[in-house]
Tab-separated table of C-alpha atoms in Angstrom:
chain	number	residue	atom	x	y	z
Q	283	MET	CA	-5.632	39.665	4.248
Q	284	PHE	CA	-2.939	39.663	1.577
Q	285	PRO	CA	-1.048	42.224	-0.517
Q	286	LEU	CA	-2.161	42.418	-4.141
Q	287	GLY	CA	-0.362	43.852	-7.171
Q	288	ILE	CA	-2.359	44.825	-10.280
Q	289	ASP	CA	-0.956	45.625	-13.717
Q	290	LEU	CA	-3.674	47.464	-15.650
Q	291	GLY	CA	-2.479	47.106	-19.234
Q	292	THR	CA	-3.666	48.589	-22.501
Q	293	THR	CA	-4.635	45.218	-23.952
Q	294	PHE	CA	-4.445	42.809	-20.989
Q	295	THR	CA	-4.649	43.127	-17.211
Q	296	GLY	CA	-2.946	40.863	-14.689
Q	297	ALA	CA	-2.809	40.530	-10.913
Q	298	ALA	CA	-0.589	38.757	-8.418
Q	299	LEU	CA	-0.774	38.267	-4.654
Q	300	TRP	CA	1.755	37.662	-1.895
Q	301	ARG	CA	1.480	35.055	0.821
Q	302	ASN	CA	3.727	32.677	2.746
Q	303	GLY	CA	6.905	33.909	1.095
Q	304	ARG	CA	5.609	33.484	-2.446
Q	305	ALA	CA	4.209	35.730	-5.164
Q	306	GLU	CA	1.714	34.084	-7.459
Q	307	THR	CA	-0.432	35.222	-10.342
Q	308	VAL	CA	-4.212	35.205	-10.026
Q	309	PRO	CA	-6.288	33.369	-12.690
Q	310	LEU	CA	-8.484	36.207	-13.967
Q	311	GLY	CA	-9.294	34.818	-17.418
Q	312	GLN	CA	-12.450	33.085	-18.562
Q	313	GLN	CA	-13.264	30.110	-16.299
Q	314	HIS	CA	-9.900	30.808	-14.621
Q	315	ARG	CA	-7.991	29.105	-17.439
Q	316	SER	CA	-5.724	32.113	-17.963
Q	317	ASP	CA	-4.124	34.583	-15.612
Q	318	LEU	CA	-4.470	37.547	-17.982
Q	319	VAL	CA	-7.798	39.097	-18.893
Q	320	PRO	CA	-8.477	41.418	-21.861
Q	321	SER	CA	-8.784	45.064	-20.770
Q	322	VAL	CA	-12.197	45.292	-22.406
Q	323	LEU	CA	-15.605	46.432	-21.101
Q	324	TYR	CA	-19.053	45.877	-22.593
Q	325	TRP	CA	-22.415	47.225	-21.453
Q	326	GLU	CA	-25.460	45.039	-22.036
Q	327	ARG	CA	-28.633	46.872	-23.012
Q	328	ASP	CA	-30.031	46.344	-19.507
Q	329	GLY	CA	-26.969	48.081	-18.037
Q	330	THR	CA	-25.107	44.927	-16.972
Q	331	LEU	CA	-21.345	45.378	-17.274
Q	332	LEU	CA	-19.246	42.583	-18.759
Q	333	VAL	CA	-15.461	42.553	-18.421
Q	334	GLY	CA	-12.650	40.686	-20.133
Q	335	ASP	CA	-13.273	37.634	-22.312
Q	336	ASN	CA	-17.064	37.887	-22.152
Q	337	ALA	CA	-16.919	41.598	-23.002
Q	338	TRP	CA	-14.758	40.840	-26.048
Q	339	LEU	CA	-17.120	38.084	-27.240
Q	340	ARG	CA	-20.126	40.402	-26.988
Q	341	GLY	CA	-18.278	43.355	-28.448
Q	342	ALA	CA	-17.130	41.395	-31.483
Q	343	THR	CA	-20.706	41.494	-32.789
Q	344	ASP	CA	-21.841	44.725	-31.120
Q	345	PRO	CA	-18.745	46.980	-31.000
Q	346	ALA	CA	-20.710	50.176	-30.292
Q	347	ARG	CA	-21.251	49.008	-26.712
Q	348	MET	CA	-17.623	47.973	-26.118
Q	349	ALA	CA	-14.717	49.981	-24.672
Q	350	GLN	CA	-11.045	49.060	-25.096
Q	351	ARG	CA	-7.587	50.694	-25.424
Q	352	PHE	CA	-8.475	53.359	-22.862
Q	353	LYS	CA	-5.320	53.220	-20.708
Q	354	PRO	CA	-3.313	55.507	-23.071
Q	355	LEU	CA	-6.063	58.133	-22.619
Q	356	MET	CA	-5.717	58.273	-18.820
Q	357	GLY	CA	-5.341	61.832	-17.585
Q	358	GLN	CA	-6.703	63.275	-20.819
Q	359	SER	CA	-10.063	64.857	-21.459
Q	360	SER	CA	-10.953	62.296	-24.096
Q	361	PRO	CA	-14.343	60.723	-23.343
Q	362	VAL	CA	-14.931	57.260	-24.794
Q	363	ILE	CA	-18.396	56.842	-26.298
Q	364	THR	CA	-19.835	53.428	-25.458
Q	365	GLY	CA	-23.473	52.556	-26.025
Q	366	GLY	CA	-24.221	56.220	-26.659
Q	367	THR	CA	-22.807	57.272	-23.272
Q	368	ASN	CA	-19.627	59.237	-22.610
Q	369	HIS	CA	-17.171	57.612	-20.220
Q	370	GLU	CA	-13.967	59.226	-18.978
Q	371	PRO	CA	-10.874	56.991	-19.260
Q	372	HIS	CA	-10.381	56.910	-15.466
Q	373	GLU	CA	-14.016	55.853	-15.058
Q	374	LEU	CA	-13.517	52.906	-17.416
Q	375	THR	CA	-10.298	51.996	-15.594
Q	376	GLY	CA	-12.172	52.153	-12.297
Q	377	HIS	CA	-14.785	49.673	-13.553
Q	378	LEU	CA	-12.053	47.305	-14.742
Q	379	LEU	CA	-10.209	47.611	-11.439
Q	380	ARG	CA	-13.372	46.962	-9.430
Q	381	TRP	CA	-14.005	43.791	-11.428
Q	382	VAL	CA	-10.449	42.581	-10.758
Q	383	LEU	CA	-10.841	43.207	-7.024
Q	384	ASP	CA	-14.212	41.403	-6.925
Q	385	THR	CA	-12.794	38.454	-8.867
Q	386	VAL	CA	-9.776	38.121	-6.588
Q	387	SER	CA	-12.001	38.381	-3.505
Q	388	ASP	CA	-14.278	35.634	-4.829
Q	389	LEU	CA	-11.350	33.340	-5.592
Q	390	GLU	CA	-9.626	33.889	-2.256
Q	391	GLY	CA	-12.681	34.143	-0.038
Q	392	ALA	CA	-11.174	37.277	1.473
Q	393	ARG	CA	-10.475	40.859	0.561
Q	394	PRO	CA	-6.983	42.034	-0.354
Q	395	GLY	CA	-5.229	44.184	2.216
Q	396	HIS	CA	-2.839	46.631	0.623
Q	397	VAL	CA	-3.310	46.973	-3.145
Q	398	VAL	CA	-0.499	48.224	-5.408
Q	399	LEU	CA	-1.342	49.640	-8.842
Q	400	THR	CA	1.469	49.963	-11.386
Q	401	HIS	CA	1.863	52.735	-13.944
Q	402	PRO	CA	4.420	53.812	-16.582
Q	403	ALA	CA	7.433	55.580	-15.071
Q	404	GLY	CA	6.893	58.601	-17.318
Q	405	TRP	CA	3.345	59.347	-16.157
Q	406	GLU	CA	3.061	62.895	-14.885
Q	407	ASP	CA	1.100	63.855	-11.782
Q	408	HIS	CA	-2.192	64.434	-13.599
Q	409	ARG	CA	-2.106	60.887	-15.003
Q	410	ARG	CA	-1.306	59.410	-11.599
Q	411	GLN	CA	-4.189	61.464	-10.185
Q	412	ALA	CA	-6.446	59.854	-12.787
Q	413	LEU	CA	-5.306	56.451	-11.522
Q	414	ILE	CA	-6.179	57.508	-7.968
Q	415	GLN	CA	-9.629	58.546	-9.202
Q	416	ALA	CA	-10.012	55.104	-10.795
Q	417	ALA	CA	-9.084	53.513	-7.472
Q	418	SER	CA	-11.770	55.528	-5.699
Q	419	ILE	CA	-14.364	54.417	-8.258
Q	420	ALA	CA	-13.297	50.823	-7.589
Q	421	GLY	CA	-14.015	51.307	-3.879
Q	422	LEU	CA	-10.411	51.312	-2.678
Q	423	GLY	CA	-9.517	53.345	0.367
Q	424	ASP	CA	-5.839	52.412	0.624
Q	425	VAL	CA	-3.692	51.947	-2.458
Q	426	GLY	CA	-0.057	52.125	-3.461
Q	427	LEU	CA	1.250	53.516	-6.737
Q	428	LEU	CA	4.374	51.912	-8.190
Q	429	PRO	CA	6.223	52.653	-11.462
Q	430	GLU	CA	6.246	49.586	-13.706
Q	431	PRO	CA	10.064	49.416	-14.070
Q	432	ILE	CA	10.475	49.307	-10.282
Q	433	ALA	CA	8.027	46.392	-10.194
Q	434	ALA	CA	9.939	44.608	-12.970
Q	435	GLY	CA	13.278	45.275	-11.283
Q	436	THR	CA	11.896	44.021	-7.974
Q	437	PHE	CA	10.859	40.747	-9.594
Q	438	TYR	CA	14.315	40.306	-11.130
Q	439	VAL	CA	16.127	41.032	-7.861
Q	440	SER	CA	13.841	38.689	-5.923
Q	441	GLN	CA	14.776	35.765	-8.165
Q	442	GLN	CA	18.567	36.093	-7.802
Q	443	ARG	CA	18.844	34.032	-4.621
Q	444	ILE	CA	22.077	32.085	-5.222
Q	445	VAL	CA	24.082	35.231	-5.960
Q	446	PRO	CA	21.933	38.138	-4.729
Q	447	VAL	CA	22.040	41.396	-6.676
Q	448	ARG	CA	24.435	43.725	-4.901
Q	449	PRO	CA	23.369	47.208	-3.761
Q	450	GLY	CA	24.309	49.711	-6.447
Q	451	ALA	CA	23.779	47.276	-9.331
Q	452	LEU	CA	22.079	48.826	-12.382
Q	453	ILE	CA	19.353	47.076	-14.381
Q	454	GLY	CA	18.019	48.200	-17.751
Q	455	ILE	CA	14.254	47.811	-18.268
Q	456	TYR	CA	13.040	47.558	-21.869
Q	457	ASP	CA	9.237	47.532	-21.599
Q	458	LEU	CA	7.357	47.038	-24.847
Q	459	GLY	CA	3.718	46.509	-23.956
Q	460	GLY	CA	0.375	46.597	-25.654
Q	461	GLY	CA	0.108	50.347	-26.069
Q	462	THR	CA	3.392	52.022	-25.177
Q	463	PHE	CA	7.153	51.621	-24.906
Q	464	ASP	CA	9.110	52.614	-21.795
Q	465	ALA	CA	12.853	52.562	-21.128
Q	466	THR	CA	14.257	52.920	-17.633
Q	467	VAL	CA	17.366	52.215	-15.608
Q	468	VAL	CA	16.719	51.026	-12.067
Q	469	ARG	CA	19.215	50.655	-9.233
Q	470	LYS	CA	19.306	48.089	-6.452
Q	471	SER	CA	19.398	49.980	-3.160
Q	472	GLU	CA	20.121	48.588	0.289
Q	473	THR	CA	16.448	47.807	0.884
Q	474	GLY	CA	14.704	47.814	-2.496
Q	475	VAL	CA	14.778	49.063	-6.079
Q	476	GLU	CA	14.709	52.685	-7.261
Q	477	ILE	CA	14.709	54.566	-10.568
Q	478	TYR	CA	18.167	55.728	-11.656
Q	479	GLY	CA	18.324	58.644	-14.085
Q	480	GLU	CA	15.389	59.804	-16.166
Q	481	PRO	CA	12.922	57.372	-17.796
Q	482	ASP	CA	11.697	57.930	-21.336
Q	483	GLY	CA	9.386	56.237	-23.767
Q	484	ASN	CA	7.124	56.454	-26.770
Q	485	ASP	CA	3.327	56.373	-26.480
Q	486	LEU	CA	3.002	55.554	-30.182
Q	487	VAL	CA	4.893	52.251	-30.182
Q	488	GLY	CA	3.361	49.067	-28.803
Q	489	GLY	CA	1.551	45.878	-29.682
Q	490	ILE	CA	-1.599	47.645	-30.858
Q	491	HIS	CA	0.452	49.694	-33.324
Q	492	PHE	CA	2.067	46.529	-34.694
Q	493	ASP	CA	-1.432	45.048	-34.997
Q	494	ASP	CA	-2.596	48.053	-37.010
Q	495	LEU	CA	0.394	47.827	-39.375
Q	496	LEU	CA	-0.155	44.130	-39.976
Q	497	MET	CA	-3.880	44.687	-40.416
Q	498	GLU	CA	-3.210	47.262	-43.141
Q	499	HIS	CA	-0.869	44.794	-44.863
Q	500	VAL	CA	-3.454	41.989	-44.764
Q	501	GLN	CA	-6.226	44.251	-46.069
Q	502	GLU	CA	-4.023	45.407	-48.930
Q	503	ALA	CA	-2.976	41.854	-49.808
Q	504	ALA	CA	-6.613	40.694	-49.737
Q	505	GLY	CA	-7.850	43.652	-51.777
Q	506	VAL	CA	-10.151	44.972	-49.038
Q	507	THR	CA	-8.308	48.186	-48.103
Q	508	ASP	CA	-11.402	50.419	-48.277
Q	509	ARG	CA	-13.832	47.750	-47.197
Q	510	PHE	CA	-14.857	48.945	-43.726
Q	511	ASP	CA	-17.086	51.857	-42.768
Q	512	LEU	CA	-16.275	52.491	-39.095
Q	513	ASP	CA	-19.685	54.137	-38.600
Q	514	ASP	CA	-21.433	50.958	-39.739
Q	515	PRO	CA	-21.822	48.485	-36.819
Q	516	THR	CA	-21.824	45.496	-39.185
Q	517	ASP	CA	-18.631	46.621	-40.911
Q	518	GLU	CA	-16.974	47.318	-37.563
Q	519	ALA	CA	-17.881	43.833	-36.328
Q	520	ASP	CA	-16.364	42.328	-39.495
Q	521	ARG	CA	-13.229	44.414	-38.998
Q	522	LEU	CA	-12.851	43.285	-35.383
Q	523	ARG	CA	-13.125	39.625	-36.371
Q	524	LEU	CA	-10.428	40.078	-38.999
Q	525	MET	CA	-8.276	42.008	-36.515
Q	526	ASP	CA	-8.590	39.118	-34.049
Q	527	ASP	CA	-7.240	36.721	-36.689
Q	528	VAL	CA	-4.416	39.148	-37.480
Q	529	ILE	CA	-3.427	39.385	-33.800
Q	530	ARG	CA	-3.382	35.600	-33.449
Q	531	ALA	CA	-1.142	35.386	-36.515
Q	532	LYS	CA	1.221	38.024	-35.124
Q	533	GLU	CA	1.573	36.130	-31.855
Q	534	ALA	CA	2.198	32.848	-33.686
Q	535	LEU	CA	5.074	34.435	-35.621
Q	536	SER	CA	7.096	34.608	-32.402
Q	537	SER	CA	7.560	30.838	-32.722
Q	538	LEU	CA	6.674	30.091	-36.378
Q	539	SER	CA	8.391	31.288	-39.533
Q	540	ASP	CA	5.134	31.781	-41.464
Q	541	VAL	CA	1.379	31.798	-40.899
Q	542	VAL	CA	-1.830	32.144	-42.899
Q	543	VAL	CA	-4.498	34.739	-42.094
Q	544	PRO	CA	-7.986	33.791	-43.294
Q	545	VAL	CA	-9.968	36.733	-44.679
Q	546	ARG	CA	-13.651	35.836	-44.422
Q	547	LEU	CA	-15.959	38.712	-45.288
Q	548	PRO	CA	-19.309	38.893	-47.101
Q	549	GLY	CA	-18.441	38.105	-50.718
Q	550	VAL	CA	-14.732	37.670	-49.914
Q	551	THR	CA	-12.909	34.469	-48.962
Q	552	ARG	CA	-9.137	34.642	-49.229
Q	553	GLN	CA	-5.976	33.600	-47.428
Q	554	VAL	CA	-3.016	35.889	-46.871
Q	555	ASP	CA	0.407	34.351	-46.255
Q	556	ILE	CA	2.606	36.226	-43.771
Q	557	THR	CA	6.223	35.389	-43.024
Q	558	ARG	CA	8.130	36.366	-39.916
Q	559	ALA	CA	10.615	38.217	-42.122
Q	560	GLY	CA	7.796	40.170	-43.759
Q	561	PHE	CA	6.267	41.106	-40.414
Q	562	GLU	CA	9.645	42.152	-39.029
Q	563	ALA	CA	10.226	44.387	-42.045
Q	564	LEU	CA	6.953	46.181	-41.242
Q	565	ILE	CA	7.791	46.878	-37.610
Q	566	GLN	CA	11.583	47.277	-37.755
Q	567	PRO	CA	11.509	51.112	-37.977
Q	568	MET	CA	9.411	51.221	-34.781
Q	569	ILE	CA	11.686	48.747	-32.977
Q	570	MET	CA	14.740	50.770	-34.006
Q	571	ASP	CA	13.073	53.845	-32.518
Q	572	THR	CA	12.653	52.066	-29.176
Q	573	ILE	CA	16.307	51.020	-29.190
Q	574	GLY	CA	17.288	54.630	-29.817
Q	575	VAL	CA	15.184	55.737	-26.846
Q	576	PHE	CA	16.741	53.003	-24.677
Q	577	ALA	CA	20.256	54.095	-25.693
Q	578	ASP	CA	19.407	57.743	-24.928
Q	579	VAL	CA	18.135	56.801	-21.453
Q	580	LEU	CA	21.408	55.012	-20.740
Q	581	ASP	CA	23.428	57.958	-22.058
Q	582	ARG	CA	21.562	60.578	-20.009
Q	583	ALA	CA	22.016	58.435	-16.888
Q	584	GLY	CA	25.750	58.202	-17.582
Q	585	VAL	CA	25.540	54.423	-17.879
Q	586	SER	CA	27.248	52.307	-20.532
Q	587	PRO	CA	25.646	49.020	-21.626
Q	588	ALA	CA	28.593	47.155	-20.075
Q	589	GLN	CA	27.722	48.586	-16.644
Q	590	LEU	CA	24.279	46.968	-16.577
Q	591	ASP	CA	23.831	43.928	-14.386
Q	592	ALA	CA	21.035	42.825	-16.743
Q	593	VAL	CA	18.633	44.074	-19.394
Q	594	LEU	CA	15.090	42.864	-18.765
Q	595	LEU	CA	12.554	42.479	-21.555
Q	596	VAL	CA	9.123	43.316	-20.170
Q	597	GLY	CA	5.724	43.248	-21.859
Q	598	GLY	CA	4.155	40.850	-24.334
Q	599	SER	CA	5.518	42.616	-27.420
Q	600	SER	CA	9.092	42.355	-26.140
Q	601	ARG	CA	8.937	38.633	-26.916
Q	602	ILE	CA	9.063	39.364	-30.657
Q	603	PRO	CA	12.418	37.790	-31.690
Q	604	LEU	CA	13.436	40.903	-33.638
Q	605	VAL	CA	13.627	42.873	-30.368
Q	606	THR	CA	16.367	40.681	-28.916
Q	607	ARG	CA	18.327	40.566	-32.162
Q	608	LEU	CA	18.350	44.322	-32.636
Q	609	LEU	CA	19.101	45.123	-28.992
Q	610	GLU	CA	22.070	42.770	-28.987
Q	611	GLY	CA	23.235	43.842	-32.425
Q	612	GLU	CA	22.868	47.608	-32.027
Q	613	LEU	CA	24.004	48.016	-28.411
Q	614	GLY	CA	26.231	44.983	-27.980
Q	615	ILE	CA	24.373	43.784	-24.904
Q	616	SER	CA	22.858	40.462	-23.925
Q	617	VAL	CA	19.271	40.560	-22.736
Q	618	ARG	CA	17.376	38.497	-20.206
Q	619	THR	CA	14.335	36.916	-21.837
Q	620	ASP	CA	11.760	35.667	-19.363
Q	621	ALA	CA	9.081	33.211	-20.459
Q	622	HIS	CA	6.680	35.118	-18.222
Q	623	SER	CA	7.448	38.646	-19.413
Q	624	LYS	CA	3.731	39.472	-19.290
Q	625	HIS	CA	3.611	38.749	-15.555
Q	626	VAL	CA	6.800	40.275	-14.136
Q	627	VAL	CA	5.147	43.640	-13.433
Q	628	SER	CA	2.199	42.259	-11.448
Q	629	LEU	CA	4.447	39.764	-9.626
Q	630	GLY	CA	6.960	42.493	-8.839
Q	631	ALA	CA	4.160	44.710	-7.528
Q	632	ALA	CA	3.003	41.942	-5.185
Q	633	ILE	CA	6.569	41.439	-3.918
Q	634	ALA	CA	7.027	45.197	-3.471
Q	635	ALA	CA	3.821	45.257	-1.409
Q	636	ALA	CA	4.973	42.432	0.880
Q	637	PRO	CA	6.775	44.698	3.408
Q	638	ARG	CA	3.465	46.484	3.978
Q	639	HIS	CA	1.663	43.207	4.713
Q	640	ARG	CA	1.803	43.484	8.509
Q	641	GLU	CA	0.823	47.145	8.315
Q	642	ALA	CA	-2.111	46.303	6.043
Q	643	GLU	CA	-3.246	43.667	8.542
Q	644	VAL	CA	-3.410	46.313	11.266
Q	645	ARG	CA	-4.985	49.097	9.232
Q	646	ARG	CA	-7.646	46.953	7.523
Q	647	THR	CA	-8.582	49.821	5.227
Q	648	PRO	CA	-12.099	49.101	3.934
Q	649	TYR	CA	-12.780	47.782	0.477
Q	650	ALA	CA	-16.439	47.936	-0.531
Q	651	PRO	CA	-17.435	44.325	-1.393
Q	652	ALA	CA	-17.961	41.984	1.557
Q	653	PRO	CA	-16.023	38.704	1.704
Q	654	THR	CA	-17.596	35.777	-0.122
Q	655	PRO	CA	-17.016	32.031	0.224
Q	656	ALA	CA	-13.859	30.822	-1.461
Q	657	MET	CA	-14.179	29.420	-4.971
Q	658	ALA	CA	-11.635	26.802	-5.942
Q	659	PRO	CA	-10.213	27.719	-9.371
Q	660	GLU	CA	-10.197	25.001	-11.999
Q	661	GLU	CA	-6.440	25.491	-12.331
Q	662	GLY	CA	-3.808	27.030	-10.111
Q	663	PRO	CA	-1.822	30.185	-10.824
Q	664	GLU	CA	0.126	30.254	-14.049
Q	665	LEU	CA	3.233	31.350	-12.199
Q	666	SER	CA	4.263	31.068	-8.559
Q	667	VAL	CA	7.703	32.206	-7.390
Q	668	VAL	CA	9.545	32.142	-4.073
Q	669	ALA	CA	10.927	35.501	-2.928
Q	670	ASP	CA	13.227	35.651	0.084
Q	671	LEU	CA	12.896	39.311	0.989
Q	672	GLU	CA	15.657	39.320	3.596
Q	673	ARG	CA	18.226	37.512	1.454
Q	674	THR	CA	17.573	39.607	-1.652
Q	675	GLY	CA	17.416	42.874	0.303
Q	676	LEU	CA	13.798	43.793	-0.501
Q	677	THR	CA	12.818	44.788	2.996
Q	678	ALA	CA	11.296	48.258	2.471
Q	679	ALA	CA	8.111	49.156	0.639
Q	680	THR	CA	8.867	51.137	-2.522
Q	681	ASP	CA	5.349	52.139	-3.534
Q	682	THR	CA	3.787	55.507	-2.735
Q	683	ARG	CA	0.807	54.873	-0.509
Q	684	VAL	CA	-2.320	56.898	-1.113
Q	685	HIS	CA	-5.184	56.925	1.361
Q	686	ILE	CA	-8.398	57.962	-0.362
Q	687	VAL	CA	-11.162	59.610	1.656
Q	688	ILE	CA	-14.071	60.133	-0.702
Q	689	GLU	CA	-16.006	62.364	1.693
Q	690	GLY	CA	-14.767	65.886	1.132
Q	691	GLN	CA	-12.497	64.716	-1.694
Q	692	THR	CA	-9.540	64.562	0.704
Q	693	VAL	CA	-6.465	62.652	-0.407
Q	694	THR	CA	-3.616	61.750	1.933
Q	695	VAL	CA	-0.289	60.625	0.454
Q	696	ASP	CA	2.110	58.792	2.753
Q	697	THR	CA	5.567	58.122	1.285
Q	698	LEU	CA	7.720	55.732	3.287
Q	699	ARG	CA	11.014	57.048	1.920
Q	700	ASP	CA	10.622	60.618	3.204
Q	701	GLY	CA	8.628	59.621	6.269
Q	702	GLY	CA	6.223	62.484	5.676
Q	703	THR	CA	2.507	62.799	5.151
Q	704	ARG	CA	0.963	65.251	2.736
Q	705	ARG	CA	-2.705	66.105	3.226
Q	706	GLY	CA	-5.086	68.154	1.207
Q	707	GLY	CA	-8.055	68.150	-1.086
Q	708	LEU	CA	-7.781	68.083	-4.825
Q	709	GLY	CA	-8.643	71.759	-4.704
Q	710	ALA	CA	-5.403	72.413	-2.851
Q	711	LEU	CA	-3.508	71.765	-6.063
Q	712	VAL	CA	-5.420	74.595	-7.697
Q	713	VAL	CA	-4.632	76.929	-4.789
Q	714	VAL	CA	-0.919	76.151	-5.011
Q	715	GLY	CA	-1.007	76.808	-8.743
Q	716	LEU	CA	-2.665	80.197	-8.240
Q	717	VAL	CA	-0.129	81.199	-5.593
Q	718	LEU	CA	2.767	80.305	-7.886
Q	719	ALA	CA	1.179	82.246	-10.738
Q	720	VAL	CA	0.788	85.346	-8.553
Q	721	LEU	CA	4.408	85.113	-7.387
Q	722	ALA	CA	5.593	84.824	-10.975
Q	723	LEU	CA	3.558	87.904	-11.941
Q	724	VAL	CA	5.067	89.887	-9.064
Q	725	VAL	CA	8.584	88.946	-10.180
Q	726	VAL	CA	7.879	89.971	-13.779
Q	727	VAL	CA	6.422	93.336	-12.752
Q	728	ALA	CA	9.330	94.042	-10.417
Q	729	PHE	CA	11.829	93.208	-13.169
Q	730	GLN	CA	10.066	95.496	-15.673
Q	731	ASN	CA	10.030	98.378	-13.166
Q	732	ARG	CA	13.734	97.903	-12.488
Q	733	THR	CA	14.696	97.919	-16.178
Q	734	THR	CA	12.649	101.060	-16.881
């Protein structure tokens, strides 16, 4: 039994586990050569579900049966049509989560104990409820929910072993991921990490939005702006192949000053030159917007940039060099760039789950798949870090534990910080809402009677 942290991202998903005083990423990618797996699903015509790299390969030529970019839709009534069938976003997330759990169980030869799922700090209750529904679809009975900035802050604190982060220290989290941007200030407490002030973000700024901008630029430069009919499966497959080349070029520009995007379409063979400066000019207005949001979060929390112990860059898109330059130039702060910015959330979630390890051993909450013989991965974890919980003061669990009982739709939430347990079916939320509405109506009527 081991604690497991899972970061379900818009474009990529990662997982990390805790054991023997270390947090290490789990190789989820194709043939275990990569720790990250694309957050993509594909249904074969016989109903077989493919996930990750294989789903993307199939979907590149048959996009109508592929689902991707569904995390931003969580908590919304926005069915995703795949293979002619409607799927709710939480259902798709549940399938992805189940695959991750099965893969980890196969690799480890054992089931995870306590599982922590991360989510954006700004997610309201209905979006967190959607994540709980996804967990139930995945077969989880015991799960913890943890805001992504707390996970990132936990990872940072765990790595400061020579001079541990003092209680009360403030850490800025600049999280620019695949689909969204989030800005948060977290505070080191005596026993963990907690959110300080009010988080904020922008759901319309992220790696996929940069991809779309660059794609439009490439299409215009190649003279194929109106080339694709999204209702035509062949055209959509051509568009996805070109988009894949555009994304690879964007990622290369983090280390190269210029790249070439090949445009290979029926009757069209061209090359489009893209410079880092040109790409940065396209996305600079969006980056400036994120810096404005980050500055506002600091201001509302009553925190000056000079008061921050560190500013952490989290998420794959935060590695774009322009982000660091503008943050330092506009706010006068130095940022902490981590080579593993894509993994800090899943690693932090695993570390945050560590204090529950002994409890998880005792509870042994069931997870549907039975244990299978261990499979030795071709390569080890991409990242493995030591975390001395006692020395760094990470001795209390900071996730909100949710115990899911599918029979009767009963959900029990146990929060360590308030020591209380809240029970009730999903229908109880409706009852509470009706009671509040009735009370409000009574107050309004009484006020009208008094004024007349």
